[in-house]
Amino acid sequence: QVQLQESGPGLVKPSETLSLTCTVSDGSMSGNYWSWIRQPPGKGLEYIGYMYFGGSTNYNAALKSRVTISIDATEKQFYLRLTSVTAADTAVYYCARLRFSYGPFDFWGQGTRVTVSS
Amino acid sequence: QSALTQPASVSGSPGQSITISCTGTSSDVASYNYVSWYQQHPGKAPKVMIFDVSQRPSGVSNRFSGSKSGNTASLTISGLQAEDEADYYCSSYTSTSTDIIFGGGTRLTVL
């Protein structure tokens, strides 16, 4: 049973870079897609993007210019980097395993709340 | 890329059946059998209930079923129980540059 845990700062200043880590336990990272999803307060889920273990990536077109997802398989971690943040990036950020490039998101972390504020 | 369209809310009484719709376009729901449904209780992470339109993951109750017709997918919950009260989200693969898109979510109230 794959388990995921997000970590990172809960407060980021406007215009700075949001960086989060997802640690994977009880499972291999190979052969899977590792993704990030976010949920603004009181709103729905928004797909951010994924990275395949083999290196390919896909990002939400609306965020593509600001997003980078990377993997460190030896550490069993993957990462989210979102630049030039604004208040609109305030959300609960989830990491999840995407079983195939077309879905489903079958294992999720518990989520980490990130607030963008000065 | 616009979100898939779901009703904001649905409700039903214990024991009844309800259906939540998820309407997309020819770029997503209509063209691919890669629709998933997620259940989210307040303060919790989403949980996959249906994938590939109608497949149930191991451990998910058979009261949950999925289907698709044209550009609309549907989640049906039969024999409603109090524990089913939650938000439900659909998602689909899309042929646009963004591989996956979510619906806006539906709040299910068990009366």
CSV table of C-alpha atoms in Angstrom, one decimal, chain B residues 24-80:
chain,number,residue,atom,x,y,z
B,24,GLY,CA,-17.6,17.2,-21.0
B,25,THR,CA,-16.8,17.7,-24.6
B,26,SER,CA,-15.5,15.8,-27.6
B,27,SER,CA,-12.0,16.5,-26.3
B,28,ASP,CA,-12.5,14.5,-23.2
B,29,VAL,CA,-15.5,12.5,-21.9
B,30,ALA,CA,-17.0,11.8,-25.3
B,31,SER,CA,-13.7,10.5,-26.8
B,32,TYR,CA,-12.1,8.5,-24.0
B,33,ASN,CA,-13.2,5.9,-21.5
B,34,TYR,CA,-10.9,7.4,-18.8
B,35,VAL,CA,-13.4,9.0,-16.5
B,36,SER,CA,-12.8,8.7,-12.7
B,37,TRP,CA,-14.9,9.7,-9.7
B,38,TYR,CA,-13.5,10.8,-6.3
B,39,GLN,CA,-15.2,11.1,-2.9
B,40,GLN,CA,-13.9,13.8,-0.5
B,41,HIS,CA,-15.1,14.1,3.1
B,42,PRO,CA,-14.5,17.5,4.8
B,43,GLY,CA,-10.8,18.0,5.7
B,44,LYS,CA,-9.8,14.7,4.0
B,45,ALA,CA,-8.0,13.8,0.8
B,46,PRO,CA,-10.0,12.6,-2.1
B,47,LYS,CA,-10.5,8.8,-2.6
B,48,VAL,CA,-11.0,7.2,-6.0
B,49,MET,CA,-14.4,5.4,-6.2
B,50,ILE,CA,-14.6,4.7,-9.9
B,51,PHE,CA,-12.0,4.7,-12.7
B,52,ASP,CA,-12.2,4.0,-16.5
B,53,VAL,CA,-15.8,5.0,-16.5
B,54,SER,CA,-17.2,2.0,-14.6
B,55,GLN,CA,-14.4,0.1,-12.8
B,56,ARG,CA,-14.5,-0.1,-9.0
B,57,PRO,CA,-11.2,-0.3,-7.1
B,58,SER,CA,-10.8,-3.1,-4.6
B,59,GLY,CA,-12.6,-2.2,-1.4
B,60,VAL,CA,-15.1,0.2,-2.8
B,61,SER,CA,-18.7,-0.7,-2.2
B,62,ASN,CA,-20.7,-2.1,-5.1
B,63,ARG,CA,-23.3,0.5,-4.2
B,64,PHE,CA,-21.2,2.8,-6.3
B,65,SER,CA,-21.4,2.5,-10.1
B,66,GLY,CA,-20.4,4.5,-13.1
B,67,SER,CA,-21.5,4.8,-16.7
B,68,LYS,CA,-21.1,7.1,-19.8
B,69,SER,CA,-23.3,8.2,-22.7
B,70,GLY,CA,-21.9,10.5,-25.3
B,71,ASN,CA,-20.2,13.4,-23.6
B,72,THR,CA,-21.8,12.8,-20.1
B,73,ALA,CA,-20.5,10.4,-17.5
B,74,SER,CA,-22.6,9.5,-14.4
B,75,LEU,CA,-22.0,8.2,-10.9
B,76,THR,CA,-24.8,6.4,-9.3
B,77,ILE,CA,-25.0,5.6,-5.6
B,78,SER,CA,-27.6,3.1,-4.6
B,79,GLY,CA,-28.9,2.4,-1.1
B,80,LEU,CA,-27.7,5.8,0.2
